[in-house]
Amino acid sequence: MELYQKTIHEINDLLDKKEVTVTDVTQAVVNRINAVEKATDAYLSLQTEAALEAAQGLDAELSGRAKRTSLEGIPYGLKDNMCTKGILTTCASKMLYNFNPPYNAEVYDRLSEEGGILLGKTNMDEFAMGSSTENSAYKKTRNPWDLNKVPGGSSGGSAVAVAADTAFYTLGSDTGGSIRQPASFCGVVGMKPTYGLVSRYGLVAFASSLDQIGPFTKDVEDCALVLNAIVGHDAKDSTSLNLEKTDYTQTLKQGVKGLKIGVAKEFFGEGLQPEVRKSLEDAIAIYKTLGASIVDVSFQHLDYALSAYYMISSAEASSNLARYDGIRYGFRAEEYSDLVDLYKKTRSQGFGDEVKRRIMLGTYALSSGYYDAYYKKAMQVRTIIKADFDQVFGGCDVLLTPTAPTTAFGIGEKTSNPLEMYLTDIYTVPVNIAGIPGVSIPCGLDNNGMPIGMQLLGPILSEETLLKTAWAFEHESGLTNLKAPLGTEV
Amino acid sequence: MSLTREDVTYVANLARLEFSEDEVIALADQLGAVLDYAETLSGLDTSKIKATEHVLAVQNVFRADEIESCLTNEEALANAPESEAGCFKVPRVME
Amino acid sequence: MEYEIVIGMEIHIELGTKTKIFCSCPTEFGQDENTHTCPVCLGMPGVLPVLNEKVVEYATRAGLALNCEIAHFSKMDRKNYFYPDLPKAYQTSQFDLPICTGGVVGIEVDGVKKDIGITRIHIEEDAGKLLHESADGTLLDVNRCGVPLIEIVTEPDLRSAEEARAFAEKVRNILEYTGVSDCKMEQGSMRFDVNLSIREKGSEVLGTRTEMKNLNSFRALIRAVQYESKRQIIELKKGHTIIQETRKWDDTKGTSSSLRSKEEAHDYRYFPEPDLVPIVLEPAYIEKIKSELPELPEAKKQRYIDEYKLPEYDAGVLTTTGVTARFFEDAVALYNEPKQISNWMMVEIPPLLKENEVSMENISITPAQLVELLKLVKNNEISGNTGKEVLKEMFSTGKNPGDIVKEKGLAQMSDTGELEAIIEKIVSDNPKSVEDIGAGNEKAYGFLTGQVMKATKGKANAQVANEIIRAVVAKHLA
Ligand SMILES: [Zn+2]
């Protein structure tokens, strides 16, 4: 196995034994980027030279030091909606084509403090709105398992970088499934932590009450390592949880004996690809052999989740994206007649179609006369969905579901019908509505060789249980650090 | 329920967006479809349900009233499309 | 037909916190443009607000001082609209659950006392400043963005410009006392919006109202109310209907004009601010703030009457502002002559403040210096008139009164020996006066006193001099 193909914990072993240097590791992944990035287009911008320089600096420092932290010297990528001082942060939007933030996202600060080496900023759906990364204003990221298929979205670039071994790990953001769905489509591990666990400071807001940052990794153990680094209270984020620090690797390998895993028929409804269903049934069987008990659970109101999600997320987005007006930063239209025209021209030219659609939907849902019917109603449905999850987790520890109804679809296949695109999020959005954590891990391949994702959900702050459940399956099934048939030179 | 073109135009103005006639027609259709789908919500009686604004019961998060460093004028204006005399510049605003 | 003016007010007050409401930038007034900004108040992508604890404390204090209920649960909301002075394109404010509700403030106009209801007080952020200095555009200064405000909304209980003014002054008085704001009108720390309508006297139904925004002086408030009520009455008399609209008051022209915009009627799309969590105030917190409230003007005034035996008028003037009251109390603590202190503070100090273009807040003399001066007068070391001269000197130099008296040789002559010699000479030189006195013309004493003052350059202690003059004259007559 090539160096760039390894997991973080494998690289850690080599670095700790001084068998390789940070420069070796970084050079390996930079070479890999040079070889395959033009085929996958995972990154919007690259910092490979700065990364190599940082690697050399770190090697010099590490030679005189016995201990290093778990992410020290590990090259990674950030979704381009996380602010990086001195590095363009575009959100894959024309609106921020030249935006150079004078501040860092809290997660970037934390990873820098850990000694992480930033390789670049990854492609995404514009302002994280989309399920295929086709809404990027700059490029189409391709699924390394089939270059004609989408990587999922909105964190498609982050998922692909890990799947194509052009980063050891990446961060994405998940508002309605934007980490878990692309993880599923690309055959990697992707986790959305409990709302409030990871600081949102410096994450360009899409829907504030739903957004959460999380990792993409090659296996579950790596997921725990990255989580360790990014979780923690941040006084700059009022919704950040102030809890004692957890080491997520501690309980990782405890097994699932006696664990109650719930299965709800509402997650196995119409439109579910048969191979996805089969693959999940196989996973259930594996859990049984590992000593977990499988229990039937059911939801009363899951059907309402998607509508509520699109109302809440669009309403918040319409307000969050109002600040892009061409006055203080970012794009400004070249020609305009007066102030109002400046606003309208700038926003109409700067935003892509999907973003404008969501702003329109959200503005409508909040406007006079419709607030009660749409926005308020959705916030009430949120209470009901939360209660549904509470009741379900009264009967099981973990809920097992498909991450998405299908495996990755073709590029261009769903772009003409927004509603059809929205329906691909049906299994992921209820999680954001309830604020609970969820992880997607690979659980097989379909008949075309495309990865299938299994989603594990748990109550608020059940990350340890989720990771241990995921690790047990991964370990038993051997479905770990999957390699897309991308070759070494594309 | 579907969305009229007038609705689209009204909302577009609120959101400071503008659309061509074709786009207005397409948006009325696409948003109408999403709103029709959202109509399922109206079937649910929520009259006694409290709205959830925050999924977690966090409250009273405050900061101390202490001054920290500001951006310099140059830093503040660094990303501005147009500036003059240390200020952001916009077309003349009639008061 | 007799008309009645119905007025409701919204008062915006900038709170005197050190930092802005959601970020750590200073709130200092009058700095260079765009030097007190950060990513948060510039509304940059991805940044988040964190509420300043002092804002909650000050709003609670203001609410208690204005007799409001303090909400156990309140929350922040977003008010969405586009304007260049609003970087996020929404103002973070409070919509349906404000921090204070249902207060009352008593006013008095022409001896008539009246209670004015306060509907609510909420917390919000100030906007930036648009400068119209550029040749071909408008400039934006973000320094004021995010300065914390409270907005006080009244019931439509006010009936005249005088009542509106009395209410506004009372609110300023109370809030300045509680220390939540300096209420400096000239810096925009206190601004008024007026909602005004006219109805037939005796009617219960409210007429159509207009709104005038951002009146930033008491003068503008009074004139705007007078103008607008007259305008509406004339319209009604002509049989026209009043259009509900926002009007702009032009203080230099003394007229208001419609601000009917071409834009849509405001649809602010309020919704709960997802980036800020609820404010939950326990009774213990509210009690603590209550117990720390300073004595408010009304109570203080009564105490001055009871404790210091001051006339009601004096007590009223001295309690107009907290600064004046503090000065007075500090002086009384050093020197228990409340009436004497009050006289000097009410009669002598105000013209000097005006002359030196300063206010009580930055007065150059201390209570201790005033007391020292009053003691000099009381002990006849200087005359009252000399005292006034010394006070003037104190204002301009900041020197202690004792030093001024010494330097300028202003001390009164009370030495009877020295005075006797001078008076003996004057009496001898003016036999006509002695004669007049002998003939029963008491006025001649005045002439002699004047001569003594002239001879001593006003330094003679008038009382002592008079006694000696009488004795010497008596001797000459004998
Ligand atoms: Zn600031």
PDB file of C-alpha atoms and ligand atoms in Angstrom, chain C residues 20 23 25 37-38 41, ligand 1:
ATOM      1  CA  LYS C  20     -20.756  46.564  21.546  1.00  0.00           C
ATOM      2  CA  CYS C  23     -18.669  41.803  19.789  1.00  0.00           C
ATOM      3  CA  CYS C  25     -15.294  46.411  19.800  1.00  0.00           C
ATOM      4  CA  THR C  37     -14.936  47.229  13.721  1.00  0.00           C
ATOM      5  CA  CYS C  38     -14.343  43.511  13.633  1.00  0.00           C
ATOM      6  CA  CYS C  41     -19.949  43.936  13.461  1.00  0.00           C
TER       7      CYS C  41
HETATM    8 ZN    ZN D   1     -17.026  44.439  16.334  1.00  0.00          ZN
END
